[in-house]
Coordinates of C-alpha atoms in Angstrom, one line a residue:
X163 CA -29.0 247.8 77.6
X164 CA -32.4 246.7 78.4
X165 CA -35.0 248.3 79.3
X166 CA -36.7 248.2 82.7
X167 CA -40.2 246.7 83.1
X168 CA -42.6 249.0 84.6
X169 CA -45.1 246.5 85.1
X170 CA -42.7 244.4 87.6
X171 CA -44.0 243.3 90.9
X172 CA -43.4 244.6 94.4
X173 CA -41.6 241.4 96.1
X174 CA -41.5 241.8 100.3
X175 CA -38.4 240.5 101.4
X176 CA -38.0 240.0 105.2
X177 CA -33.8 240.1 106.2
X178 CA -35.0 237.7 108.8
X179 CA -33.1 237.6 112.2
X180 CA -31.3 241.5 112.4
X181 CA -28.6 239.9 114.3
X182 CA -28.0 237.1 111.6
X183 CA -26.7 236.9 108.4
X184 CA -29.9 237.6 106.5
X185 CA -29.4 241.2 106.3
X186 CA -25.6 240.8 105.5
X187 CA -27.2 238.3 102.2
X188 CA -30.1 240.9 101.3
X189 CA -27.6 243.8 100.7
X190 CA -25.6 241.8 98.8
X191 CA -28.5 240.2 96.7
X192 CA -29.7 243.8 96.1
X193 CA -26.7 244.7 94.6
X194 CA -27.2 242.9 91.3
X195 CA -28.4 245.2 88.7
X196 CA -30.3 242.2 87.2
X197 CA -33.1 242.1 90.0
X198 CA -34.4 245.3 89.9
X199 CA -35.6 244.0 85.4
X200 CA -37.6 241.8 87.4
X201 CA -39.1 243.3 90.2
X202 CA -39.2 246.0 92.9
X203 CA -37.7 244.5 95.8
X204 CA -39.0 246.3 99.1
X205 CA -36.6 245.3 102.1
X206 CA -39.0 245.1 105.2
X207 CA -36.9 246.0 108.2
X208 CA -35.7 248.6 110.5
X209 CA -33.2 251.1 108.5
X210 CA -31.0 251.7 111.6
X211 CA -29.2 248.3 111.5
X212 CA -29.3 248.5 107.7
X213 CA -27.2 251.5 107.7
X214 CA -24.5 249.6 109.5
X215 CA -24.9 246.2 107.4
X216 CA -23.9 249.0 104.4
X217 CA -20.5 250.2 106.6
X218 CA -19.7 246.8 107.4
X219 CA -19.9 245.2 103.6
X220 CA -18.3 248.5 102.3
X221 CA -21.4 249.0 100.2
X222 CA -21.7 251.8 98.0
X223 CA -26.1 251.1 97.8
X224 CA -28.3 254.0 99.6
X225 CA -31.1 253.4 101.6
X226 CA -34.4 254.9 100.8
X227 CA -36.9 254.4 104.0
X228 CA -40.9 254.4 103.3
X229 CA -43.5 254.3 105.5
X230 CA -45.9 252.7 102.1
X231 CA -44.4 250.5 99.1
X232 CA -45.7 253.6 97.0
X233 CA -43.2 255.6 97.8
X234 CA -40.1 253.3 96.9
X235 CA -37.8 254.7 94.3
X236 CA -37.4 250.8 93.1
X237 CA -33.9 251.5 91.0
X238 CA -30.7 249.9 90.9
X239 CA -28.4 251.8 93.9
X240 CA -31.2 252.5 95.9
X241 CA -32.6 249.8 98.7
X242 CA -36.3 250.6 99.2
X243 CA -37.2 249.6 102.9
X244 CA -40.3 249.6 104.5
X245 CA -38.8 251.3 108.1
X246 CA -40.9 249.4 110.9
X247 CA -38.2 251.0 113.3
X248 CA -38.4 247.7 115.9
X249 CA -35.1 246.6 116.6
X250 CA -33.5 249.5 118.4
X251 CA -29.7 249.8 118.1
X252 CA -29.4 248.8 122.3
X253 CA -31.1 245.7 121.5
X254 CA -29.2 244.1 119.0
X255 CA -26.5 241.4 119.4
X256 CA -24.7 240.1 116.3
X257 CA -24.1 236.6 116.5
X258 CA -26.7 236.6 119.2
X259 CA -30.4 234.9 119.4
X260 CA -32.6 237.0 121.0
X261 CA -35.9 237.6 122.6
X262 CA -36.0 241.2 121.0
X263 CA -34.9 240.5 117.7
X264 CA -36.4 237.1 117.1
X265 CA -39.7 239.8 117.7
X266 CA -38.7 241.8 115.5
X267 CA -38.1 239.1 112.6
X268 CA -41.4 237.8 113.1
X269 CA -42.9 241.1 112.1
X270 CA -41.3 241.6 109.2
X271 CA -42.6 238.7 108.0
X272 CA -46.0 239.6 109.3
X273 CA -46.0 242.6 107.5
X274 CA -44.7 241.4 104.5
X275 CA -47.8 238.7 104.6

């Protein structure tokens, strides 16, 4: 077993459009043990849909949100996210393009940036 690298870098990663599959893929990539030797990977989103991307992929990874990368936990099991609370729940559509959550993507890239 290796160890983990204290020194790693934060990396921002933006799930892109909440209604899209870019959440669905983030959860997923966050679930390989490897990533986390290389870096602290800081989900920049709104928790609230991220709690239901974990029911629908029958993920077993907890959520941790933060309001500042400092306070990310940044281990294996634990998805750090950086809660910017802009998509609310009535506003999303799955499969959908919208106004509200094409907003909402755009800032977590801006923050992120």
């Amino acid at each position: 077993m290796s160890k983990v690298n204290t020194n790693r870098p934060t990396i921002g990663i933006s799930v892109g459009d909440p209604g899209g599959i870019g959440p669905e893929v983030t959860v997923k990539a966050l679930a390989e043990k490897d990533l986390y030797r290389a870096c602290k990977p800081l989900v920049v989103a709104d928790i609230r849909f991220l709690e239901d991307v974990l029911n629908f992929t029958n993920s077993n990874l907890k959520l941790n949100s933060v309001q500042n990368p400092a306070e990310g936990i940044y281990r294996h099991g634990t998805i750090d996210v950086l809660d910017l609370g802009n998509m609310p729940p009535a506003d999303l559509h799955y499969q959908t393009v919208t106004a509200p959550q094409g907003k909402a993507s755009f800032e977590y890239v801006e923050k992120i940036i």
